[in-house]
mmCIF file of C-alpha atoms and ligand atoms in Angstrom:
data_model
loop_
_atom_site.group_PDB
_atom_site.id
_atom_site.type_symbol
_atom_site.label_atom_id
_atom_site.label_comp_id
_atom_site.label_asym_id
_atom_site.label_seq_id
_atom_site.Cartn_x
_atom_site.Cartn_y
_atom_site.Cartn_z
ATOM 1 C CA ARG A 1 -7.906 70.570 84.206
ATOM 2 C CA PRO A 2 -5.755 68.940 87.200
ATOM 3 C CA ARG A 3 -2.360 68.616 86.410
ATOM 4 C CA VAL A 4 -0.759 65.216 86.583
ATOM 5 C CA LEU A 5 3.083 64.195 86.450
ATOM 6 C CA SER A 6 4.595 60.863 86.816
ATOM 7 C CA GLY A 7 8.101 59.568 85.515
ATOM 8 C CA ILE A 8 9.505 56.131 84.731
ATOM 9 C CA GLN A 9 13.206 54.940 84.624
ATOM 10 C CA PRO A 10 14.805 53.703 81.095
ATOM 11 C CA THR A 11 16.616 50.883 83.353
ATOM 12 C CA ALA A 12 15.537 47.829 81.465
ATOM 13 C CA ASP A 13 14.920 46.771 77.780
ATOM 14 C CA SER A 14 11.058 46.600 78.466
ATOM 15 C CA PHE A 15 8.789 47.742 81.062
ATOM 16 C CA HIS A 16 7.059 44.990 83.045
ATOM 17 C CA LEU A 17 3.489 44.082 84.007
ATOM 18 C CA GLY A 18 3.924 45.796 87.351
ATOM 19 C CA ASN A 19 5.103 49.114 85.737
ATOM 20 C CA TYR A 20 1.947 48.618 83.193
ATOM 21 C CA LEU A 21 -0.882 47.895 85.779
ATOM 22 C CA GLY A 22 0.587 49.832 88.516
ATOM 23 C CA ALA A 23 1.329 53.176 86.713
ATOM 24 C CA LEU A 24 1.357 53.225 82.857
ATOM 25 C CA ARG A 25 -2.097 52.019 82.131
ATOM 26 C CA GLN A 26 -3.270 55.250 84.529
ATOM 27 C CA TRP A 27 -0.884 57.492 82.498
ATOM 28 C CA VAL A 28 -2.714 56.761 79.251
ATOM 29 C CA ALA A 29 -6.167 57.133 81.002
ATOM 30 C CA MET A 30 -5.317 60.087 82.677
ATOM 31 C CA GLN A 31 -4.243 62.125 79.494
ATOM 32 C CA ASP A 32 -7.839 62.562 78.608
ATOM 33 C CA ASP A 33 -8.844 64.468 81.650
ATOM 34 C CA HIS A 34 -5.423 65.903 82.815
ATOM 35 C CA ASP A 35 -3.058 68.399 81.853
ATOM 36 C CA ALA A 36 -0.204 65.583 81.600
ATOM 37 C CA TYR A 37 3.323 65.694 81.995
ATOM 38 C CA TYR A 38 5.173 62.259 81.628
ATOM 39 C CA CYS A 39 9.215 61.854 82.100
ATOM 40 C CA ILE A 40 11.501 59.277 81.297
ATOM 41 C CA VAL A 41 13.594 59.756 84.245
ATOM 42 C CA ASP A 42 17.281 59.422 82.907
ATOM 43 C CA LEU A 43 18.699 61.338 85.778
ATOM 44 C CA HIS A 44 17.149 58.652 88.390
ATOM 45 C CA ALA A 45 18.568 55.874 86.041
ATOM 46 C CA ILE A 46 22.533 56.729 86.516
ATOM 47 C CA THR A 47 21.896 56.269 90.694
ATOM 48 C CA VAL A 48 23.072 52.894 90.006
ATOM 49 C CA GLU A 49 26.020 51.701 87.757
ATOM 50 C CA HIS A 50 24.993 51.764 84.102
ATOM 51 C CA ASP A 51 26.380 51.539 80.722
ATOM 52 C CA PRO A 52 26.137 54.780 78.523
ATOM 53 C CA ALA A 53 25.372 53.205 75.378
ATOM 54 C CA GLU A 54 22.690 51.004 76.970
ATOM 55 C CA LEU A 55 20.858 53.904 78.849
ATOM 56 C CA ALA A 56 20.731 55.849 75.686
ATOM 57 C CA ARG A 57 19.176 52.913 73.460
ATOM 58 C CA ARG A 58 16.838 52.206 76.462
ATOM 59 C CA THR A 59 15.903 55.563 76.797
ATOM 60 C CA ARG A 60 14.282 55.413 73.007
ATOM 61 C CA VAL A 61 12.904 52.006 73.730
ATOM 62 C CA ALA A 62 11.188 53.628 76.866
ATOM 63 C CA ALA A 63 9.846 56.435 74.435
ATOM 64 C CA ALA A 64 8.768 54.017 72.029
ATOM 65 C CA GLN A 65 6.984 51.853 74.518
ATOM 66 C CA LEU A 66 4.973 54.967 75.963
ATOM 67 C CA LEU A 67 3.911 55.766 72.715
ATOM 68 C CA GLY A 68 2.890 52.145 71.998
ATOM 69 C CA LEU A 69 0.873 51.897 75.003
ATOM 70 C CA GLY A 70 -1.173 55.036 73.778
ATOM 71 C CA LEU A 71 0.402 58.339 75.200
ATOM 72 C CA ASP A 72 -0.469 60.904 72.528
ATOM 73 C CA PRO A 73 1.950 63.581 72.250
ATOM 74 C CA ALA A 74 -0.848 65.837 71.131
ATOM 75 C CA ARG A 75 -2.518 65.369 74.359
ATOM 76 C CA CYS A 76 0.529 64.998 76.974
ATOM 77 C CA THR A 77 3.868 66.120 77.170
ATOM 78 C CA LEU A 78 6.499 63.459 77.075
ATOM 79 C CA PHE A 79 10.103 64.314 77.744
ATOM 80 C CA ALA A 80 13.311 63.114 78.962
ATOM 81 C CA GLN A 81 14.279 64.380 82.307
ATOM 82 C CA SER A 82 17.820 65.321 81.519
ATOM 83 C CA HIS A 83 16.493 67.640 78.708
ATOM 84 C CA VAL A 84 14.998 69.629 81.449
ATOM 85 C CA PRO A 85 17.711 71.209 83.678
ATOM 86 C CA GLU A 86 15.121 72.660 85.951
ATOM 87 C CA HIS A 87 14.718 69.064 87.568
ATOM 88 C CA ALA A 88 18.637 68.976 88.556
ATOM 89 C CA ARG A 89 18.480 72.739 89.888
ATOM 90 C CA LEU A 90 15.317 72.555 91.851
ATOM 91 C CA SER A 91 16.477 69.242 93.560
ATOM 92 C CA TRP A 92 19.423 71.136 94.702
ATOM 93 C CA VAL A 93 17.373 73.649 96.727
ATOM 94 C CA LEU A 94 14.923 70.647 97.933
ATOM 95 C CA GLU A 95 17.834 68.806 99.324
ATOM 96 C CA CYS A 96 18.693 72.090 101.384
ATOM 97 C CA ILE A 97 15.370 71.756 103.142
ATOM 98 C CA THR A 98 15.537 67.972 103.628
ATOM 99 C CA GLY A 99 16.758 66.353 106.669
ATOM 100 C CA PHE A 100 19.478 64.124 106.536
ATOM 101 C CA GLY A 101 17.630 61.831 109.015
ATOM 102 C CA GLU A 102 14.584 62.291 106.951
ATOM 103 C CA ALA A 103 16.207 61.052 103.733
ATOM 104 C CA GLY A 104 17.697 58.068 105.776
ATOM 105 C CA ARG A 105 14.314 56.913 106.565
ATOM 106 C CA MET A 106 13.122 56.148 102.904
ATOM 107 C CA THR A 107 12.823 52.363 102.557
ATOM 108 C CA GLN A 108 13.900 51.850 99.128
ATOM 109 C CA PHE A 109 17.105 53.533 99.742
ATOM 110 C CA LYS A 110 17.564 50.969 102.418
ATOM 111 C CA ASP A 111 16.434 48.191 100.678
ATOM 112 C CA LYS A 112 18.642 49.061 97.464
ATOM 113 C CA SER A 113 21.414 50.197 99.285
ATOM 114 C CA SER A 114 21.830 47.103 101.430
ATOM 115 C CA LYS A 115 21.772 44.837 98.570
ATOM 116 C CA GLU A 116 24.520 47.164 96.880
ATOM 117 C CA GLY A 117 26.737 47.485 99.665
ATOM 118 C CA ALA A 118 27.992 50.837 101.220
ATOM 119 C CA ASP A 119 30.864 51.006 98.717
ATOM 120 C CA ARG A 120 28.725 50.804 95.630
ATOM 121 C CA THR A 121 25.893 52.792 96.900
ATOM 122 C CA THR A 122 26.027 56.519 95.577
ATOM 123 C CA VAL A 123 24.960 59.511 97.219
ATOM 124 C CA GLY A 124 22.682 60.027 94.158
ATOM 125 C CA LEU A 125 20.532 56.901 95.247
ATOM 126 C CA PHE A 126 20.495 58.648 98.548
ATOM 127 C CA THR A 127 19.027 61.754 97.219
ATOM 128 C CA TYR A 128 16.976 60.001 94.706
ATOM 129 C CA PRO A 129 13.314 60.942 96.339
ATOM 130 C CA VAL A 130 14.414 64.604 96.527
ATOM 131 C CA LEU A 131 15.066 64.827 92.741
ATOM 132 C CA MET A 132 11.709 62.692 92.628
ATOM 133 C CA ALA A 133 10.116 65.684 94.787
ATOM 134 C CA ALA A 134 11.461 68.171 92.340
ATOM 135 C CA ASP A 135 10.472 66.174 89.208
ATOM 136 C CA ILE A 136 6.717 66.387 90.746
ATOM 137 C CA LEU A 137 6.684 69.813 92.298
ATOM 138 C CA LEU A 138 8.038 71.942 89.064
ATOM 139 C CA TYR A 139 4.817 71.154 87.171
ATOM 140 C CA GLN A 140 2.640 72.190 90.255
ATOM 141 C CA ALA A 141 1.020 68.454 89.780
ATOM 142 C CA ASP A 142 -2.254 67.885 91.548
ATOM 143 C CA ARG A 143 -1.987 63.843 91.054
ATOM 144 C CA VAL A 144 0.612 61.687 90.846
ATOM 145 C CA PRO A 145 0.049 57.905 89.171
ATOM 146 C CA VAL A 146 2.674 55.620 91.022
ATOM 147 C CA GLY A 147 2.615 52.085 92.460
ATOM 148 C CA GLU A 148 2.546 51.531 96.126
ATOM 149 C CA ASP A 149 6.170 51.452 96.249
ATOM 150 C CA GLN A 150 6.277 55.059 95.715
ATOM 151 C CA ARG A 151 3.761 55.967 98.609
ATOM 152 C CA GLN A 152 6.607 56.883 101.035
ATOM 153 C CA HIS A 153 8.482 59.290 98.341
ATOM 154 C CA LEU A 154 5.242 60.902 97.880
ATOM 155 C CA GLU A 155 4.769 61.694 101.399
ATOM 156 C CA LEU A 156 8.221 63.026 101.275
ATOM 157 C CA THR A 157 7.188 65.285 98.363
ATOM 158 C CA ARG A 158 4.268 66.457 100.180
ATOM 159 C CA ASN A 159 6.011 67.324 103.078
ATOM 160 C CA LEU A 160 8.825 69.113 101.214
ATOM 161 C CA ALA A 161 6.225 71.187 99.250
ATOM 162 C CA GLN A 162 4.606 72.179 102.632
ATOM 163 C CA ARG A 163 7.816 73.067 104.076
ATOM 164 C CA PHE A 164 8.909 75.328 101.411
ATOM 165 C CA ASN A 165 5.264 76.979 101.372
ATOM 166 C CA HIS A 166 5.597 77.441 105.118
ATOM 167 C CA ARG A 167 8.729 79.201 104.993
ATOM 168 C CA PHE A 168 9.089 80.922 102.175
ATOM 169 C CA GLY A 169 5.501 81.664 100.868
ATOM 170 C CA GLU A 170 3.091 79.690 98.867
ATOM 171 C CA THR A 171 4.907 78.354 95.885
ATOM 172 C CA PHE A 172 4.004 74.667 95.136
ATOM 173 C CA GLN A 173 0.864 72.863 95.038
ATOM 174 C CA VAL A 174 0.932 69.808 97.429
ATOM 175 C CA PRO A 175 0.233 66.755 95.115
ATOM 176 C CA GLU A 176 -1.477 63.593 95.923
ATOM 177 C CA PRO A 177 -0.459 60.274 95.190
ATOM 178 C CA TYR A 178 -2.848 58.093 92.681
ATOM 179 C CA ILE A 179 -2.407 54.633 93.286
ATOM 180 C CA PRO A 180 -4.593 52.193 91.913
ATOM 181 C CA PRO A 181 -6.826 50.011 94.321
ATOM 182 C CA HIS A 182 -6.194 46.680 93.143
ATOM 183 C CA THR A 183 -3.085 46.695 90.911
ATOM 184 C CA ALA A 184 -0.648 48.827 93.065
ATOM 185 C CA LYS A 185 1.659 46.212 93.844
ATOM 186 C CA ILE A 186 2.207 43.276 91.117
ATOM 187 C CA TYR A 187 4.457 40.471 92.748
ATOM 188 C CA ASP A 188 7.719 38.461 91.458
ATOM 189 C CA LEU A 189 6.045 35.439 89.743
ATOM 190 C CA GLN A 190 9.002 33.332 91.655
ATOM 191 C CA GLU A 191 8.868 35.199 94.707
ATOM 192 C CA PRO A 192 5.376 36.144 95.196
ATOM 193 C CA THR A 193 5.814 38.277 98.412
ATOM 194 C CA ALA A 194 8.269 40.715 96.750
ATOM 195 C CA LYS A 195 7.445 43.275 94.101
ATOM 196 C CA MET A 196 7.897 42.609 90.670
ATOM 197 C CA SER A 197 11.010 45.011 89.762
ATOM 198 C CA LYS A 198 13.288 45.901 86.873
ATOM 199 C CA SER A 199 16.276 45.799 88.993
ATOM 200 C CA ALA A 200 15.716 43.064 91.649
ATOM 201 C CA SER A 201 13.552 40.218 89.938
ATOM 202 C CA SER A 202 15.031 37.368 88.164
ATOM 203 C CA PRO A 203 14.372 37.514 84.640
ATOM 204 C CA SER A 204 11.753 34.515 85.260
ATOM 205 C CA GLY A 205 9.942 36.292 88.095
ATOM 206 C CA ILE A 206 9.122 39.514 85.717
ATOM 207 C CA VAL A 207 6.921 39.257 83.010
ATOM 208 C CA GLU A 208 8.421 42.057 80.540
ATOM 209 C CA LEU A 209 5.895 43.844 78.106
ATOM 210 C CA LEU A 210 8.209 43.182 75.318
ATOM 211 C CA ASP A 211 8.977 39.266 76.186
ATOM 212 C CA PRO A 212 7.928 37.077 73.135
ATOM 213 C CA PRO A 213 4.585 35.799 74.185
ATOM 214 C CA LYS A 214 6.156 32.357 74.339
ATOM 215 C CA THR A 215 8.659 33.420 76.805
ATOM 216 C CA SER A 216 5.888 35.136 78.959
ATOM 217 C CA ALA A 217 3.663 32.051 78.730
ATOM 218 C CA LYS A 218 6.626 29.891 79.932
ATOM 219 C CA LYS A 219 7.276 32.273 82.671
ATOM 220 C CA ILE A 220 3.652 32.160 84.054
ATOM 221 C CA ARG A 221 3.597 28.177 83.874
ATOM 222 C CA SER A 222 6.502 28.213 86.217
ATOM 223 C CA ALA A 223 5.073 30.786 88.740
ATOM 224 C CA VAL A 224 5.462 29.658 92.225
ATOM 225 C CA THR A 225 1.934 28.934 93.691
ATOM 226 C CA ASP A 226 1.228 26.719 96.936
ATOM 227 C CA ASN A 227 0.189 23.154 97.503
ATOM 228 C CA GLU A 228 -3.471 23.232 97.535
ATOM 229 C CA ARG A 229 -5.697 23.015 94.635
ATOM 230 C CA GLU A 230 -8.281 25.451 94.905
ATOM 231 C CA ILE A 231 -8.340 28.954 93.205
ATOM 232 C CA ARG A 232 -9.327 31.684 95.497
ATOM 233 C CA TYR A 233 -8.035 35.047 96.176
ATOM 234 C CA ASP A 234 -6.362 35.118 99.695
ATOM 235 C CA PRO A 235 -3.153 37.003 99.336
ATOM 236 C CA GLU A 236 -2.044 36.164 102.799
ATOM 237 C CA ALA A 237 -2.293 32.405 102.282
ATOM 238 C CA LYS A 238 -2.200 32.163 98.481
ATOM 239 C CA PRO A 239 -0.005 34.941 97.265
ATOM 240 C CA GLY A 240 1.035 33.306 94.074
ATOM 241 C CA ILE A 241 -2.538 32.297 93.019
ATOM 242 C CA ALA A 242 -3.586 36.036 94.385
ATOM 243 C CA ASN A 243 -0.985 37.880 92.035
ATOM 244 C CA LEU A 244 -2.259 35.676 88.959
ATOM 245 C CA LEU A 245 -5.866 36.480 89.658
ATOM 246 C CA THR A 246 -5.131 40.322 90.171
ATOM 247 C CA ILE A 247 -3.266 40.176 86.857
ATOM 248 C CA ASN A 248 -5.861 38.483 85.067
ATOM 249 C CA ALA A 249 -8.565 40.629 86.477
ATOM 250 C CA ALA A 250 -6.949 43.673 85.310
ATOM 251 C CA MET A 251 -5.816 42.394 82.295
ATOM 252 C CA THR A 252 -9.523 41.689 81.102
ATOM 253 C CA ASP A 253 -11.206 44.671 82.917
ATOM 254 C CA ARG A 254 -12.789 42.383 85.428
ATOM 255 C CA THR A 255 -13.413 42.093 89.135
ATOM 256 C CA ILE A 256 -11.221 39.496 90.971
ATOM 257 C CA ALA A 257 -14.547 38.066 92.206
ATOM 258 C CA GLU A 258 -15.591 37.421 88.399
ATOM 259 C CA VAL A 259 -12.018 35.794 87.652
ATOM 260 C CA GLU A 260 -12.663 33.687 90.692
ATOM 261 C CA ALA A 261 -15.892 32.315 89.945
ATOM 262 C CA GLU A 262 -14.733 31.536 86.206
ATOM 263 C CA TYR A 263 -12.305 29.155 87.882
ATOM 264 C CA ALA A 264 -14.446 27.870 90.477
ATOM 265 C CA GLY A 265 -13.572 23.837 90.538
ATOM 266 C CA ARG A 266 -10.717 24.186 87.770
ATOM 267 C CA GLY A 267 -7.108 23.694 88.318
ATOM 268 C CA TYR A 268 -3.962 26.020 88.582
ATOM 269 C CA GLY A 269 -2.825 24.869 85.099
ATOM 270 C CA ASP A 270 -5.836 26.267 83.619
ATOM 271 C CA LEU A 271 -5.297 29.622 85.268
ATOM 272 C CA LYS A 272 -1.784 29.736 84.081
ATOM 273 C CA LYS A 273 -2.387 28.729 80.578
ATOM 274 C CA ASP A 274 -5.394 31.226 80.077
ATOM 275 C CA LEU A 275 -3.127 34.243 81.657
ATOM 276 C CA GLY A 276 -0.440 33.394 79.243
ATOM 277 C CA GLU A 277 -2.881 33.992 76.458
ATOM 278 C CA ILE A 278 -4.168 37.016 77.624
ATOM 279 C CA VAL A 279 -0.524 38.418 78.016
ATOM 280 C CA ALA A 280 0.036 37.393 74.424
ATOM 281 C CA GLY A 281 -3.191 38.960 73.236
ATOM 282 C CA PHE A 282 -1.768 42.234 74.862
ATOM 283 C CA ALA A 283 1.913 41.650 73.764
ATOM 284 C CA GLU A 284 1.523 40.911 70.088
ATOM 285 C CA PRO A 285 0.146 44.051 68.821
ATOM 286 C CA PHE A 286 2.060 46.175 71.702
ATOM 287 C CA ALA A 287 5.537 44.669 70.162
ATOM 288 C CA GLU A 288 4.444 45.404 66.558
ATOM 289 C CA LYS A 289 3.695 49.296 67.553
ATOM 290 C CA VAL A 290 6.829 49.785 69.785
ATOM 291 C CA ASN A 291 8.876 48.502 66.762
ATOM 292 C CA GLY A 292 6.989 50.782 64.620
ATOM 293 C CA TYR A 293 8.225 53.731 66.763
ATOM 294 C CA LEU A 294 11.974 52.430 66.852
ATOM 295 C CA ALA A 295 12.343 52.062 63.185
ATOM 296 C CA ASP A 296 12.244 55.697 63.187
ATOM 297 C CA PRO A 297 14.557 57.001 66.076
ATOM 298 C CA ALA A 298 14.864 60.741 64.497
ATOM 299 C CA GLU A 299 11.079 60.966 64.908
ATOM 300 C CA LEU A 300 11.247 59.544 68.430
ATOM 301 C CA ASP A 301 13.905 62.082 69.136
ATOM 302 C CA ARG A 302 11.784 64.739 67.779
ATOM 303 C CA VAL A 303 8.633 63.955 69.927
ATOM 304 C CA LEU A 304 11.221 64.035 73.132
ATOM 305 C CA ALA A 305 12.444 67.645 71.736
ATOM 306 C CA LYS A 306 9.072 68.972 71.458
ATOM 307 C CA GLY A 307 7.982 67.620 75.230
ATOM 308 C CA ALA A 308 10.979 69.056 76.627
ATOM 309 C CA THR A 309 10.248 72.601 75.141
ATOM 310 C CA ARG A 310 6.800 72.449 76.571
ATOM 311 C CA ALA A 311 7.944 70.910 79.591
ATOM 312 C CA ARG A 312 10.343 73.978 80.035
ATOM 313 C CA GLU A 313 7.721 76.542 79.897
ATOM 314 C CA VAL A 314 6.168 75.221 83.175
ATOM 315 C CA SER A 315 9.336 73.950 84.936
ATOM 316 C CA GLY A 316 11.221 77.365 84.017
ATOM 317 C CA ALA A 317 8.513 79.562 85.883
ATOM 318 C CA THR A 318 8.314 77.405 88.942
ATOM 319 C CA LEU A 319 12.134 77.534 89.211
ATOM 320 C CA ALA A 320 12.106 81.154 88.762
ATOM 321 C CA ALA A 321 9.723 81.612 91.236
ATOM 322 C CA VAL A 322 11.745 79.473 93.792
ATOM 323 C CA HIS A 323 14.998 81.201 93.050
ATOM 324 C CA GLU A 324 13.483 84.547 93.917
ATOM 325 C CA ARG A 325 11.599 83.348 97.176
ATOM 326 C CA ILE A 326 14.868 81.963 98.254
ATOM 327 C CA GLY A 327 16.606 85.021 97.916
ATOM 328 C CA PHE A 328 18.630 84.263 94.747
ATOM 329 C CA LEU A 329 19.313 87.510 92.682
ATOM 330 C CA PRO A 330 17.620 87.519 89.252
ATOM 331 C CA PRO A 331 19.931 86.628 86.451
ATOM 332 C CA ALA A 332 20.991 89.567 84.649
HETATM 333 P P1 LIG B 401 13.502 49.659 89.556
HETATM 334 O O1 LIG B 401 13.596 48.104 90.214
HETATM 335 O O2 LIG B 401 14.893 49.830 88.837
HETATM 336 O O3 LIG B 401 13.250 50.610 90.586
HETATM 337 P P2 LIG B 401 10.793 49.291 88.699
HETATM 338 O O4 LIG B 401 10.239 48.325 88.066
HETATM 339 O O5 LIG B 401 10.330 49.852 90.242
HETATM 340 O O6 LIG B 401 12.272 49.580 88.579
HETATM 341 P P3 LIG B 401 10.620 52.039 88.051
HETATM 342 O O7 LIG B 401 11.126 52.824 86.898
HETATM 343 O O8 LIG B 401 11.257 52.376 89.353
HETATM 344 O O9 LIG B 401 10.466 50.511 87.836
HETATM 345 O O10 LIG B 401 9.006 52.485 88.354
HETATM 346 C C1 LIG B 401 8.097 52.916 87.570
HETATM 347 C C2 LIG B 401 6.437 53.051 87.802
HETATM 348 O O11 LIG B 401 6.161 51.511 88.060
HETATM 349 C C3 LIG B 401 6.434 53.606 89.262
HETATM 350 O O12 LIG B 401 5.359 54.310 89.535
HETATM 351 C C4 LIG B 401 6.102 52.297 90.159
HETATM 352 O O13 LIG B 401 5.557 52.573 91.342
HETATM 353 C C5 LIG B 401 5.760 51.412 89.164
HETATM 354 N N1 LIG B 401 5.924 49.885 89.644
HETATM 355 C C6 LIG B 401 7.257 49.553 89.764
HETATM 356 N N2 LIG B 401 7.050 47.861 90.045
HETATM 357 C C7 LIG B 401 5.743 47.915 90.196
HETATM 358 C C8 LIG B 401 4.954 46.643 90.645
HETATM 359 N N3 LIG B 401 5.184 45.591 90.844
HETATM 360 N N4 LIG B 401 3.598 46.953 90.778
HETATM 361 C C9 LIG B 401 3.198 48.139 90.701
HETATM 362 N N5 LIG B 401 3.726 49.221 90.146
HETATM 363 C C10 LIG B 401 4.873 49.085 90.006
HETATM 364 MG MG1 LIG B 402 11.417 51.496 91.056
#
């Protein structure tokens, strides 16, 4: 079975529709026919200023959401990145084969650091993509389900794998990105040319999976659209409407053409109202499941502990091979 690895940051109280449609839905589907490793990337979460108590709480909320979406610890390995020390250790080795200029070309770093300003930008934010490469390469992943925003980081990961293999001998599987064709980039409701993001979107621009249905419906009703009246899929001219059509189609498992046909001759208000109901239909049972998991934090911790033990079997073997290839003496 092909191996899959992906991660998500515990940087908010809820995942959003972009996380779900761009990545997490694929995580759930892929556990059926892949050897799947999924990771809550708390090491990545501290690359920006954070509150320790919040991080701990959000890590459990992240685990509860992943289980609530359908990850099954019997069919996939779910763990917290900080429980598996090989991630930080491989990251160091990879940093030492990454060019400074090469890392400097990562657009996510350029975007995030320009917003933070130089004094608030950490070195960890700069080396974030290398840590991400370590996350993936440790598990010899064949596929990495992510949104469009991670394409460049995946390309770096592939380059680092190939470079290491070339210099030190075949060690890493070179992974392929698995980016969904229609939902790779879900847009901010208030700014439909920018990606919906936990850290960059305003609260009214993002639909959180754990928002009360009324809140989501209200945000969707206020979504920025355009001055025309016609509902048609035209991302260039009508990015707001295109985004709503994309979300509707994905949430109802239809093609965009089918959704367009449903709304031929109807108004933006109908499209928004229906989407609010579609999201509510998803969010209500989801919130119930998540609350169920959160009611037993000790069990969540046990799931993560078991996942970390399994993850270390694979990551430990990869790291040992890496250390041997680069000339580190074996520990006695
Ligand atoms: P941040 O803004 O803090 O980076 P984020 O919303 O991008 O948070 P991440 O934890 O960085 O969330 O990403 C988790 C996964 O969700 C990644 O695979 C990423 O590509 C995907 N993703 C994030 N935002 C979107 C989006 N708007 N559309 C599609 N996929 C997305
Ligand atoms: Mg992100």
